[in-house]
Amino acid sequence: MQLQDMLYSQGFGIRRVCSGLVQQGWVELWNPETSAWEKSLDSTLEIDPEGLRFKVQGVEWQYHALGYVLLNKPAGTECSQKPSAYPSIYTLLPVPLRQRPNKGAIQGVQAVGRLDQDTTGMLLLSDDGQFIHRMASPKKHVSKIYRVTCKHPVDDKHVQKLLAGVVLDDDPKPVKAAACEQINSHVLDLTLTEGKYHQVKRMIAAVSNRVEGLHRRKMGGLELPEDLAPGQWRWLTADELELLKPGK
């Protein structure tokens, strides 16, 4: 792969822009043999991108054929490219992640499902369409655990109703929680395997309560890392991707 093509695939602009970055000396490659950063002014230089470390304008990156990103979504943000009332979660990501090409178009990483503007916690983003479908499809039964803070006290009767199934206003078939654990008098951990519109809020309303705070803390076998602050993002590791596979 040519250096300019690698930069294009990682979201650094069209090929002409990427070629210009190289020719102007803004791109450095890590040479493991010399343990040093080296500039290349040849945009057509043939490179092996796998495992490649590189810098663009002084910022270090690592090559990712496909992007898998974990974001700790803060409150007051929308999971939309064109938000209506609040800032977009995409503004929390660096420009290259938002410009990664997909099938010839600049699409960038996309959110795996959506969280309401006031919901916080784990949000996955990717440019891998199969991964997005697998994680978001109710047929795949990927579990999602939400920490729910309720306005009124909750008790074992509420827990049992949520486990047995509640009827939502637009669906005559009862919707069940895969698991429900009472944390304290006002807080539940609710596990779902499907993603209906405002599902958690509507399920809690169905047991005569109201959601005051909602935080997604786990998907599949992956928990939101404690050291990832609200608004921060990072690449998912290979081990973390394994934890997101069905059955985890």
XYZ file of C-alpha atoms in Angstrom:
248
model
C 0.000 0.000 0.000
C 1.275 3.473 -0.838
C 1.769 5.911 2.033
C -0.784 8.360 0.632
C -3.357 5.550 0.298
C -2.789 4.490 3.886
C -3.373 8.044 5.111
C -6.531 8.287 2.993
C -7.867 5.028 4.465
C -7.326 6.424 7.969
C -9.349 9.573 7.346
C -6.694 12.212 6.719
C -8.399 13.598 3.615
C -8.561 12.900 -0.095
C -5.421 11.460 -1.681
C -4.233 14.850 -2.925
C -4.375 16.211 0.636
C -2.625 13.116 1.999
C 0.089 13.426 -0.643
C 0.566 17.055 0.354
C 0.911 16.137 4.039
C 3.750 13.771 3.154
C 5.517 16.128 0.755
C 5.399 18.954 3.294
C 7.082 16.782 5.919
C 4.100 16.417 8.231
C 4.179 12.597 8.280
C 6.620 10.463 10.286
C 6.889 6.682 10.403
C 8.177 4.644 13.324
C 11.171 2.484 12.427
C 11.397 -0.406 14.918
C 14.889 -1.300 13.690
C 16.316 2.073 14.699
C 13.691 2.832 17.391
C 13.252 6.277 15.869
C 10.719 8.383 14.012
C 11.630 9.010 10.386
C 10.146 11.435 7.884
C 9.346 10.362 4.353
C 8.725 12.927 1.636
C 7.645 10.255 -0.868
C 3.859 9.908 -0.862
C 4.052 6.843 -3.138
C 6.334 4.946 -0.757
C 5.196 1.312 -0.493
C 4.557 0.311 3.116
C 3.086 -2.595 5.087
C 0.310 -0.916 7.102
C -0.308 -3.728 9.600
C 0.952 -2.658 13.004
C 2.238 0.601 11.556
C 2.765 3.517 13.913
C 2.844 6.947 12.357
C 2.560 10.610 13.214
C 0.641 13.298 11.363
C 1.475 16.845 12.394
C 3.041 15.522 15.586
C 0.094 13.370 16.691
C 0.734 9.633 16.887
C -1.662 7.137 15.318
C -1.735 3.411 14.694
C -3.118 1.857 11.526
C -6.568 0.231 11.834
C -8.017 -1.474 8.767
C -11.447 -1.084 10.389
C -12.297 1.294 13.196
C -13.780 0.059 16.480
C -14.178 2.842 19.009
C -15.474 3.077 22.571
C -16.891 6.407 23.756
C -18.106 7.340 27.232
C -21.091 9.418 26.155
C -21.747 12.458 28.347
C -25.196 13.874 29.051
C -26.460 16.646 26.811
C -25.225 15.146 23.533
C -27.076 13.629 20.582
C -26.139 10.492 18.652
C -26.745 12.214 15.334
C -24.640 13.748 12.588
C -27.266 16.516 12.390
C -28.337 17.222 15.991
C -31.475 19.216 16.641
C -30.919 20.730 20.082
C -27.676 19.448 21.639
C -24.082 18.975 20.447
C -23.369 15.853 18.410
C -21.337 13.045 19.953
C -19.292 13.103 16.741
C -17.760 16.436 17.777
C -16.041 14.507 20.595
C -14.047 12.501 18.040
C -10.949 13.655 16.139
C -11.464 14.609 12.509
C -9.794 11.475 11.007
C -12.334 9.219 12.722
C -15.133 11.283 11.205
C -13.539 11.159 7.732
C -12.688 7.467 7.390
C -13.817 6.378 3.899
C -16.220 3.509 3.375
C -16.985 2.100 -0.096
C -15.644 5.219 -1.749
C -17.604 7.694 0.379
C -16.460 9.738 3.372
C -18.669 8.384 6.124
C -16.481 7.983 9.187
C -17.311 5.767 12.141
C -21.013 5.445 12.972
C -22.708 4.937 16.328
C -23.907 1.418 17.099
C -27.483 2.300 17.988
C -28.403 5.511 19.776
C -28.643 6.791 23.317
C -30.970 9.636 24.295
C -29.385 13.043 24.863
C -29.702 12.644 28.661
C -28.439 9.036 28.718
C -24.771 8.511 29.535
C -22.255 5.712 29.278
C -21.011 3.120 26.828
C -21.367 3.908 23.144
C -19.633 1.918 20.413
C -18.779 3.363 17.000
C -17.391 1.636 13.934
C -17.081 1.705 10.152
C -17.596 -2.070 10.018
C -21.174 -2.550 8.799
C -21.348 -6.209 9.821
C -20.190 -5.365 13.361
C -22.770 -2.574 13.658
C -25.549 -4.902 12.495
C -24.486 -7.696 14.835
C -24.319 -5.433 17.856
C -27.574 -3.579 17.148
C -29.787 -6.398 15.857
C -32.316 -7.736 18.421
C -31.936 -11.163 16.777
C -28.343 -11.380 18.017
C -29.390 -10.905 21.666
C -26.368 -8.851 22.687
C -27.026 -7.917 26.301
C -26.886 -4.295 27.440
C -26.894 -3.364 31.129
C -28.280 0.004 32.212
C -27.899 1.588 35.636
C -31.352 3.133 36.180
C -32.062 5.775 38.810
C -35.794 6.012 39.512
C -37.805 8.927 40.879
C -39.824 6.794 43.310
C -38.645 3.886 45.482
C -38.486 0.468 43.852
C -39.104 -2.891 45.469
C -39.175 -6.581 44.637
C -42.633 -6.282 43.036
C -41.251 -3.852 40.458
C -38.330 -6.194 39.778
C -40.618 -9.181 39.276
C -42.905 -7.252 36.924
C -39.955 -6.174 34.786
C -38.716 -9.764 34.627
C -42.177 -11.155 33.838
C -42.794 -8.583 31.120
C -44.594 -5.278 30.798
C -46.803 -4.041 27.968
C -45.636 -0.917 26.163
C -48.155 1.419 24.569
C -47.389 0.467 20.953
C -46.715 -3.261 21.354
C -49.272 -5.723 22.695
C -46.565 -8.332 23.285
C -45.021 -8.029 26.772
C -41.408 -6.871 26.862
C -39.198 -8.608 29.412
C -35.935 -7.637 31.048
C -33.290 -10.329 30.629
C -32.192 -9.556 34.185
C -33.019 -6.970 36.840
C -31.059 -6.328 40.025
C -32.047 -3.850 42.705
C -28.985 -1.845 43.798
C -30.684 0.341 46.405
C -34.077 1.909 47.121
C -34.060 3.974 43.909
C -31.554 2.239 41.627
C -31.788 -0.821 39.380
C -29.441 -2.597 36.997
C -31.628 -3.521 34.040
C -30.405 -5.934 31.355
C -31.981 -5.824 27.893
C -31.279 -7.773 24.712
C -33.289 -5.617 22.299
C -33.402 -1.900 21.616
C -36.904 -0.496 21.284
C -37.430 3.267 21.211
C -36.991 4.714 24.729
C -37.331 1.152 25.984
C -35.909 1.576 29.494
C -37.924 4.713 30.204
C -41.126 3.131 28.934
C -40.588 -0.091 30.883
C -40.037 1.840 34.103
C -43.113 3.953 33.355
C -45.084 0.719 32.904
C -44.439 -0.156 36.564
C -45.629 3.314 37.659
C -42.232 4.892 38.129
C -40.037 7.374 36.266
C -36.415 7.367 35.107
C -34.364 10.183 36.627
C -30.964 8.960 35.439
C -29.869 6.396 32.851
C -26.340 5.090 32.301
C -25.286 2.207 30.036
C -22.428 0.475 31.767
C -22.006 -2.814 29.915
C -22.511 -4.405 26.489
C -21.981 -8.126 26.018
C -19.060 -9.052 28.242
C -17.469 -5.592 28.064
C -17.845 -3.089 30.889
C -17.254 0.634 30.528
C -13.719 1.219 31.876
C -13.606 3.318 35.029
C -10.636 5.296 33.708
C -12.521 6.484 30.600
C -13.989 9.846 31.593
C -17.236 11.225 30.112
C -16.528 12.612 26.649
C -13.375 10.530 26.168
C -12.871 7.832 23.529
C -10.347 5.120 22.692
C -9.804 2.248 20.288
C -11.188 -1.131 21.299
C -8.571 -3.837 21.764
C -8.745 -7.296 20.189
C -9.568 -8.796 23.610
C -12.406 -6.308 24.088
C -13.837 -7.144 20.676
C -13.888 -10.795 21.743
C -15.972 -9.828 24.795
C -18.558 -8.265 22.470
C -19.217 -11.459 20.537
C -22.587 -13.210 21.021
C -22.777 -15.377 24.109
C -20.332 -13.263 26.096
